[in-house]
mmCIF file of C-alpha atoms and ligand atoms in Angstrom:
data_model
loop_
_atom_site.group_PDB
_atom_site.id
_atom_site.type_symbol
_atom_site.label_atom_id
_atom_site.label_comp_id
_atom_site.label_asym_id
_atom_site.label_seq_id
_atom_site.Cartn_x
_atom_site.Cartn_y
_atom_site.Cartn_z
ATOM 1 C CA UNK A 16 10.353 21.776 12.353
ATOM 2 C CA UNK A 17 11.746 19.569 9.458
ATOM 3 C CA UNK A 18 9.318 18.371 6.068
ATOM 4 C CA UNK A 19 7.941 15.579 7.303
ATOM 5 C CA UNK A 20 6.794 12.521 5.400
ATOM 6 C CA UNK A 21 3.383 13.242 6.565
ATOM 7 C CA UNK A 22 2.470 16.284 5.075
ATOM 8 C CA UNK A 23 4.393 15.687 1.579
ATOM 9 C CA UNK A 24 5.133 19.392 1.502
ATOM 10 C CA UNK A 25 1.561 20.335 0.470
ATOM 11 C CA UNK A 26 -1.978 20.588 1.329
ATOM 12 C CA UNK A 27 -2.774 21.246 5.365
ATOM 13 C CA UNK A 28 -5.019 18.788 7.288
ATOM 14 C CA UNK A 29 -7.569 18.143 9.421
ATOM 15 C CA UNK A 30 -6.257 18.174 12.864
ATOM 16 C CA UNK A 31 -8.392 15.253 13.877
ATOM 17 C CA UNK A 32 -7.212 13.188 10.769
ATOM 18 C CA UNK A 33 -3.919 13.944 11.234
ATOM 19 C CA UNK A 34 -4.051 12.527 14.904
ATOM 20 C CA UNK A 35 -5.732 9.606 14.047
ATOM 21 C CA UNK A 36 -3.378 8.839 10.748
ATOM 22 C CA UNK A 37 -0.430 8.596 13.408
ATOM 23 C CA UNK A 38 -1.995 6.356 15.719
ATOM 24 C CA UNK A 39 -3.438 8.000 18.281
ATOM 25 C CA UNK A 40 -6.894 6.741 17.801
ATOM 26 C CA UNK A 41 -9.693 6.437 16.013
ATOM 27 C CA UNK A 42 -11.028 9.434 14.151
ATOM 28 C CA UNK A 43 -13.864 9.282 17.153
ATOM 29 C CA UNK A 44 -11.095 9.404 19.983
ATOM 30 C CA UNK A 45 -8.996 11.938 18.783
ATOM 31 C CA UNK A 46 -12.069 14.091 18.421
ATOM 32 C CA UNK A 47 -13.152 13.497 22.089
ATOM 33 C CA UNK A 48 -9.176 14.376 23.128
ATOM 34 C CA UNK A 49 -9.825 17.373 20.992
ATOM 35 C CA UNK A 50 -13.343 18.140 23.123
ATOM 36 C CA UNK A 51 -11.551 17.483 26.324
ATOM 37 C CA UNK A 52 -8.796 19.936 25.742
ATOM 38 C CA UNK A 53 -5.791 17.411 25.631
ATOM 39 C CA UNK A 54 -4.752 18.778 22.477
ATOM 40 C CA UNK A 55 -2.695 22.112 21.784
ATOM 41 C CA UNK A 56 -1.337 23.808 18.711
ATOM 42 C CA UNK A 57 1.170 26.503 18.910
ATOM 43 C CA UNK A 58 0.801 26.731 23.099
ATOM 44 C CA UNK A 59 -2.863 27.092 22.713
ATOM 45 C CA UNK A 60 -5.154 24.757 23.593
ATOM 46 C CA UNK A 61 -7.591 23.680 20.943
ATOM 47 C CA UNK A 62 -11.521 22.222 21.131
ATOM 48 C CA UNK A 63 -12.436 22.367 17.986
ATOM 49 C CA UNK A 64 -11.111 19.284 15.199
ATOM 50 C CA UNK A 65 -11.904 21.122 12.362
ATOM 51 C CA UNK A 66 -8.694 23.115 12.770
ATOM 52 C CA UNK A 67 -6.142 22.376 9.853
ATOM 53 C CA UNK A 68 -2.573 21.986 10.371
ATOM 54 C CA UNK A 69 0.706 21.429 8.524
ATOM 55 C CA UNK A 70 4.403 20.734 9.999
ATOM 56 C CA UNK A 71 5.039 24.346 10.688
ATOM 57 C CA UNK A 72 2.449 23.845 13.390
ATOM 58 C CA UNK A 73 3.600 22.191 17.213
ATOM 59 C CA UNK A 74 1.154 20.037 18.119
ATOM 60 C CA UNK A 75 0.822 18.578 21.554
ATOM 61 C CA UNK A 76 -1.232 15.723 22.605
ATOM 62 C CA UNK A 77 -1.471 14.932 26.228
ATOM 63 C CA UNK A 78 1.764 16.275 27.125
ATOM 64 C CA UNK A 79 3.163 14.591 24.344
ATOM 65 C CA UNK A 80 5.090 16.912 21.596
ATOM 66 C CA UNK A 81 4.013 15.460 17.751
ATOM 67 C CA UNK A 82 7.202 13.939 16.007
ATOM 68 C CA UNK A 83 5.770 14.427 12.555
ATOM 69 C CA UNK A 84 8.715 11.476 11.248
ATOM 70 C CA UNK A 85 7.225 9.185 12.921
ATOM 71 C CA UNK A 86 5.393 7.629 9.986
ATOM 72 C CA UNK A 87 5.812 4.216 9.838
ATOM 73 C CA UNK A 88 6.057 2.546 6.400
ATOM 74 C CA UNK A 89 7.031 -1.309 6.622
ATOM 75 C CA UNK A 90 7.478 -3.707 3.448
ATOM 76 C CA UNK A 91 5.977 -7.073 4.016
ATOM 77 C CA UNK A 92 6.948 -10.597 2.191
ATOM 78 C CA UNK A 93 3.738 -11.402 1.977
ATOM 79 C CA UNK A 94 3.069 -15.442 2.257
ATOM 80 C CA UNK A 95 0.189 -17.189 1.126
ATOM 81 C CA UNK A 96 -2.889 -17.363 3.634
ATOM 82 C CA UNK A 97 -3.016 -14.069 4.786
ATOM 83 C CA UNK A 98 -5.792 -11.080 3.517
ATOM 84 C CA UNK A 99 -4.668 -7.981 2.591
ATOM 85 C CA UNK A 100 -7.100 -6.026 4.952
ATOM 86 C CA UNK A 101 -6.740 -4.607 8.711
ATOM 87 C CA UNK A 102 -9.218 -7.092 10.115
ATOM 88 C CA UNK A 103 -11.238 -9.671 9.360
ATOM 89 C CA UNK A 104 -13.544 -12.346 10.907
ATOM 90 C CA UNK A 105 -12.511 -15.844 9.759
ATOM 91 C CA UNK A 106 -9.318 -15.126 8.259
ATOM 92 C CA UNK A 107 -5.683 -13.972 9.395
ATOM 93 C CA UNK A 108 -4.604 -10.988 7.824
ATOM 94 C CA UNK A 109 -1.685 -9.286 6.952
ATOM 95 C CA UNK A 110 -1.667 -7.420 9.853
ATOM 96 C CA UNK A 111 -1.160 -10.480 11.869
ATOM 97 C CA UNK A 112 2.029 -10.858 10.761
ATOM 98 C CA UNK A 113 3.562 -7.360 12.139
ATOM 99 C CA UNK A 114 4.881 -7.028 15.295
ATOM 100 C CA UNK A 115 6.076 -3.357 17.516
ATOM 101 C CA UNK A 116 3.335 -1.408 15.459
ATOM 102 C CA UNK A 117 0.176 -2.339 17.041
ATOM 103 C CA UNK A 118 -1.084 1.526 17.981
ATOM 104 C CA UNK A 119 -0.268 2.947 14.712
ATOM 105 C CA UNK A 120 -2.747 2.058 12.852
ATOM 106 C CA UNK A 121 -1.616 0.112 9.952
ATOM 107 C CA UNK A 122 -2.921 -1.027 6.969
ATOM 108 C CA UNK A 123 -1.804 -2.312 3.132
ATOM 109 C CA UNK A 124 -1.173 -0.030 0.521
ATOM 110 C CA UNK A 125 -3.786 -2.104 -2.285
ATOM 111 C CA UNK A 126 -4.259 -5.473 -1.928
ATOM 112 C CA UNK A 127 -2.991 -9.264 -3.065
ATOM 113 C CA UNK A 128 -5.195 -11.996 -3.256
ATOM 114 C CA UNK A 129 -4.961 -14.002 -0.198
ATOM 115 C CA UNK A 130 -2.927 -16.799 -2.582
ATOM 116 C CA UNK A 131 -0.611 -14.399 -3.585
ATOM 117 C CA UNK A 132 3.251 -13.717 -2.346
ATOM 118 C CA UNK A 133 5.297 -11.345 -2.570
ATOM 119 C CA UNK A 134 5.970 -7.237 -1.725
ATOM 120 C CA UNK A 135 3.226 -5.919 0.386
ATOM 121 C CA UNK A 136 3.535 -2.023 1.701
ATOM 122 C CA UNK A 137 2.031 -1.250 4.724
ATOM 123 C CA UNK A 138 1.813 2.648 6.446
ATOM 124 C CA UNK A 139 -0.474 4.805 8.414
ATOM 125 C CA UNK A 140 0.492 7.489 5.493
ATOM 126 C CA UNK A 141 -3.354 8.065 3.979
ATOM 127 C CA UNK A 142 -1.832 10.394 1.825
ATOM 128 C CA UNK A 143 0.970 8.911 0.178
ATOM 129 C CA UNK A 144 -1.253 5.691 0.052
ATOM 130 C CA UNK A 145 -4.035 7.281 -1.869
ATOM 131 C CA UNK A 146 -1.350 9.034 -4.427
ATOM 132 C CA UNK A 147 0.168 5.390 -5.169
ATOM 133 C CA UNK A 148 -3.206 3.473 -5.545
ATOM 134 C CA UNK A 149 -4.602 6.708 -7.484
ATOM 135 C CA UNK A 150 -6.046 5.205 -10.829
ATOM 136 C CA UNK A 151 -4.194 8.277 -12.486
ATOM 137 C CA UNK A 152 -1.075 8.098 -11.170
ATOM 138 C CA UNK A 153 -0.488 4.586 -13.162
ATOM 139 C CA UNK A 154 2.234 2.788 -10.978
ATOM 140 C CA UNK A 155 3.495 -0.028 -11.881
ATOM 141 C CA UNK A 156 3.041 -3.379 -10.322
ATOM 142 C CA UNK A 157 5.103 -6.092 -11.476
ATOM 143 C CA UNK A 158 4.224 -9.791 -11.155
ATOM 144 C CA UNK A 159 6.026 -13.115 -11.506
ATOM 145 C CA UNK A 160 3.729 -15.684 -12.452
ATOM 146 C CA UNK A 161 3.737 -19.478 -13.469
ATOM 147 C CA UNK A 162 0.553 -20.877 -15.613
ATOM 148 C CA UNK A 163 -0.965 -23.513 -16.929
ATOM 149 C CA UNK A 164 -1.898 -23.651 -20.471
ATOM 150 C CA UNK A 165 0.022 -23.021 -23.962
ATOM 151 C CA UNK A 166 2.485 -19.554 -24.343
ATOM 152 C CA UNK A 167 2.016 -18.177 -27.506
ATOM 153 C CA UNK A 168 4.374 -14.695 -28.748
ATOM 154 C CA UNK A 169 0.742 -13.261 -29.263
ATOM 155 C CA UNK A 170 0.574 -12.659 -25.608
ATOM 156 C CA UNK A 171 2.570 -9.714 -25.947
ATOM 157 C CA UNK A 172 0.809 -7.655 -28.262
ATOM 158 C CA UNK A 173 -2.507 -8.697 -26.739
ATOM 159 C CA UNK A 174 -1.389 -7.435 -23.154
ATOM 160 C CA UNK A 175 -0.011 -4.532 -24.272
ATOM 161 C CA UNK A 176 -3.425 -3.484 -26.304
ATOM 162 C CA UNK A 177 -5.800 -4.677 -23.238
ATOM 163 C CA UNK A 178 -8.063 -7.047 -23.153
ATOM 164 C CA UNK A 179 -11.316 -7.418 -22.094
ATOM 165 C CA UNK A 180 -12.338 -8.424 -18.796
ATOM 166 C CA UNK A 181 -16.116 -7.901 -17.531
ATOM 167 C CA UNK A 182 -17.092 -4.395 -18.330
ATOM 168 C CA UNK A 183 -13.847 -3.033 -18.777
ATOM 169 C CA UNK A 184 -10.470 -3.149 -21.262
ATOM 170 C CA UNK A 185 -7.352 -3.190 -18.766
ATOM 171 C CA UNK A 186 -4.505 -1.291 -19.578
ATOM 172 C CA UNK A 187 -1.219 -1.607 -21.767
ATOM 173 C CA UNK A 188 0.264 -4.438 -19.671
ATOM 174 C CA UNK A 189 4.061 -6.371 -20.292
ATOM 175 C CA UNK A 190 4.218 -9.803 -20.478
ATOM 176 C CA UNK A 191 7.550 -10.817 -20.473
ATOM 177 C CA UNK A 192 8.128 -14.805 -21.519
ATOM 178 C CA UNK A 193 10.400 -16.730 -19.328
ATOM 179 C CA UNK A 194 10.079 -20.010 -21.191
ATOM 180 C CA UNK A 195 9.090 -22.951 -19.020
ATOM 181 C CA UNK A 196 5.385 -21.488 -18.450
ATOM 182 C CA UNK A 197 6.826 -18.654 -16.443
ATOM 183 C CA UNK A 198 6.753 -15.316 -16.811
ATOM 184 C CA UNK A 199 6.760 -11.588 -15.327
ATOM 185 C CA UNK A 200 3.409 -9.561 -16.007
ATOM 186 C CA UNK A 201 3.855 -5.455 -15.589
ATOM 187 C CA UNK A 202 0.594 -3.461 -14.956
ATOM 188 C CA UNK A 203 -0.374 -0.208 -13.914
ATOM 189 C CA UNK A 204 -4.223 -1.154 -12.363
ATOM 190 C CA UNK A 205 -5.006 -2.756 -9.731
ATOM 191 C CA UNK A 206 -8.267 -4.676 -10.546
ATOM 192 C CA UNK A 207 -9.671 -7.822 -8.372
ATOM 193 C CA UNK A 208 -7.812 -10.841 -9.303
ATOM 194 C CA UNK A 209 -6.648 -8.689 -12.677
ATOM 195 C CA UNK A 210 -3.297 -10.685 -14.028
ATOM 196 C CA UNK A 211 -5.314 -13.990 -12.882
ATOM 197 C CA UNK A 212 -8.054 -12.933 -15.196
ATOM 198 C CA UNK A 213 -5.884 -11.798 -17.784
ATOM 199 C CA UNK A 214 -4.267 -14.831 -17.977
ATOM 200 C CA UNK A 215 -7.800 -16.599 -17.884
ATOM 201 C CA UNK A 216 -8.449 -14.259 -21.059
ATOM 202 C CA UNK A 217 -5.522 -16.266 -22.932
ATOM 203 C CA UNK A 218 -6.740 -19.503 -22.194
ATOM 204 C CA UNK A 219 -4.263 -19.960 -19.253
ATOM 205 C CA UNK A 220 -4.556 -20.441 -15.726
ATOM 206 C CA UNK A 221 -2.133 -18.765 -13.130
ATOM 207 C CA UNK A 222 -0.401 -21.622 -10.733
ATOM 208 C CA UNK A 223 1.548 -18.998 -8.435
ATOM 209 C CA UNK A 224 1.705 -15.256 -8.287
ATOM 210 C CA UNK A 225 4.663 -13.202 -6.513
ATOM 211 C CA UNK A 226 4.524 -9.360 -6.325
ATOM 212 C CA UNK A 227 8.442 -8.255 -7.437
ATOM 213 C CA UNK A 228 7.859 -4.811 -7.357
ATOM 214 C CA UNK A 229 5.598 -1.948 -6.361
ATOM 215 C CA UNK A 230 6.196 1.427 -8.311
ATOM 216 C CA UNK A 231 10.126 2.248 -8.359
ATOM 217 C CA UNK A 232 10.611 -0.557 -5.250
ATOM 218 C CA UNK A 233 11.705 -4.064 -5.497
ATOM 219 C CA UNK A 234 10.988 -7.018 -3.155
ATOM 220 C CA UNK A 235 13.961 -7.185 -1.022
ATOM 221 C CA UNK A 236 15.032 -10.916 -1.452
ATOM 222 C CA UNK A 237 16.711 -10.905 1.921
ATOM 223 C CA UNK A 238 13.345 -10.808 3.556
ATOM 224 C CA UNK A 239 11.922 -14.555 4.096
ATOM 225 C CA UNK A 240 7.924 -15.395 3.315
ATOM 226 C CA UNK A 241 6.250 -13.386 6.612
ATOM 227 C CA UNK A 242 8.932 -11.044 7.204
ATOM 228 C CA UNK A 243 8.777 -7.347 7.147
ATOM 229 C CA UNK A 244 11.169 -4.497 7.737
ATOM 230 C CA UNK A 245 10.805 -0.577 8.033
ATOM 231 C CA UNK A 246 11.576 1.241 4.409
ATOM 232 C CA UNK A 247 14.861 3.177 4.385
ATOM 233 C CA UNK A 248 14.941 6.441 4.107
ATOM 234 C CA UNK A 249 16.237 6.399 0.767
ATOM 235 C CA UNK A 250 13.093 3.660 -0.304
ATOM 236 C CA UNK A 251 10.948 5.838 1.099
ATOM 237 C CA UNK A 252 11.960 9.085 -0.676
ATOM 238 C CA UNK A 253 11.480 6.647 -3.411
ATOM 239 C CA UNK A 254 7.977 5.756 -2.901
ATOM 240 C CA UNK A 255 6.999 9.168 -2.826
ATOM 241 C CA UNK A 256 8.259 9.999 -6.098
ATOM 242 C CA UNK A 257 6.209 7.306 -7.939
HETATM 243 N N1 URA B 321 -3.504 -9.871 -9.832
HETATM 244 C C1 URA B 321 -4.112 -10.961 -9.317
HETATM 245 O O1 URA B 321 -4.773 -11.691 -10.011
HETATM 246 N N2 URA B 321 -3.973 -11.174 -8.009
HETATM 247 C C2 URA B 321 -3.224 -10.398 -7.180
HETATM 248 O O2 URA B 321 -3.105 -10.684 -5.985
HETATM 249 C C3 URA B 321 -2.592 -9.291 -7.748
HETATM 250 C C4 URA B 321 -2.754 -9.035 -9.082
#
């Protein structure tokens, strides 16, 4: 059996997360699967979902042989309107917008403000997504932004030392000027409404905010506001070495 995206090459896993991270139900289903003896690893059948597997293991649910590639990572034009979250009450979410996916258990990588555009990822990879939203693993998130308010060259050196916002001093951030109250912001957090605020620190206010790129991936300009398209290989071999 080949590396597979899911397992990264590492750690083993929970059988019952495992099943549940590639859309085969909730953690509570797979477990009862489990209980019922639909599940086998390596020809034998298994009850309990404790067990921990890796891609050297052949796992069988319901007659159905695990193909471990069959992660699905997707990258999402985001449009304004939408929530970054799975589900939600009042409002549509990103979630809405993709189509083909609907038992695989989905969700964003991070979030954008429901006003802001721009590249959204979206997997049922728990593991890649927790390495690329780890506060230590610093990706970088770059923003294009337009503002209100007056540009001033202090910006840079004040982004780049951190400024404070609530209880907390963000981290070295690049502002790069565009002229015309435009401009591309570069950070490495991902704190509510954080370039917003940032801005709001300088005295300006942001107009519109677009998500360019996410780690070592850029928005793919070919995809319209609400469109979305599987990662290539190559993007996501990529993504996994942020
Ligand atoms: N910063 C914000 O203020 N909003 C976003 O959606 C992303 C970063």
């Amino acid at each position: 059996m080949s590396l597979t995206p899911y397992f990264n090459g590492d750690n083993m896993i929970r059988l019952d997360k495992m099943l549940a991270h590639m859309g085969y139900g909730s953690r509570k289903e797979v477990k009862e699967l489990i209980r019922k003896g639909y599940v086998s690893v390596d020809g034998e059948i298994v009850k309990s979902d404790d067990i921990k597997v890796d891609e050297n293991n052949e796992v069988i649910i319901c007659n159905e042989v695990i193909n471990y590639d069959e992660f699905i990572y997707l990258m999402l034009n985001k449009p304004d309107g939408y929530i970054s979250a799975t589900f939600d009450n009042k409002l549509p979410t990103v979630l809405d917008l993709i189509y083909g996916y609907e038992s695989r258990n989905l969700f964003p990588v991070g979030r954008l403000d429901i006003d802001t555009y721009g590249l959204l990822i979206l997997t049922n990879d728990g593991k890649l997504a927790h390495k690329l939203l780890s506060p230590k693993n610093h990706v970088a998130k770059k923003y294009y932004l337009k503002y209100d308010g007056k540009y001033d060259e202090s910006f840079i050196e004040i982004f780049n030392k951190g400024v404070k916002i609530e209880d907390y001093i963000t981290k070295p951030a690049l502002f790069e000027d565009l002229g015309n109250n435009e401009a591309y912001m570069t950070i490495s957090e991902g704190k509510f409404h954080q370039v917003k605020r940032m801005m709001e620190y300088v005295g300006c206010h942001v107009t519109y905010l677009e998500r360019v790129s996410f780690g070592n991936l850029n928005l793919d300009l070919n995809l319209k506001r609400g469109e979305f398209r599987p990662l290539t290989i190559e993007e996501i071999q990529k993504l996994k070495e942020n």
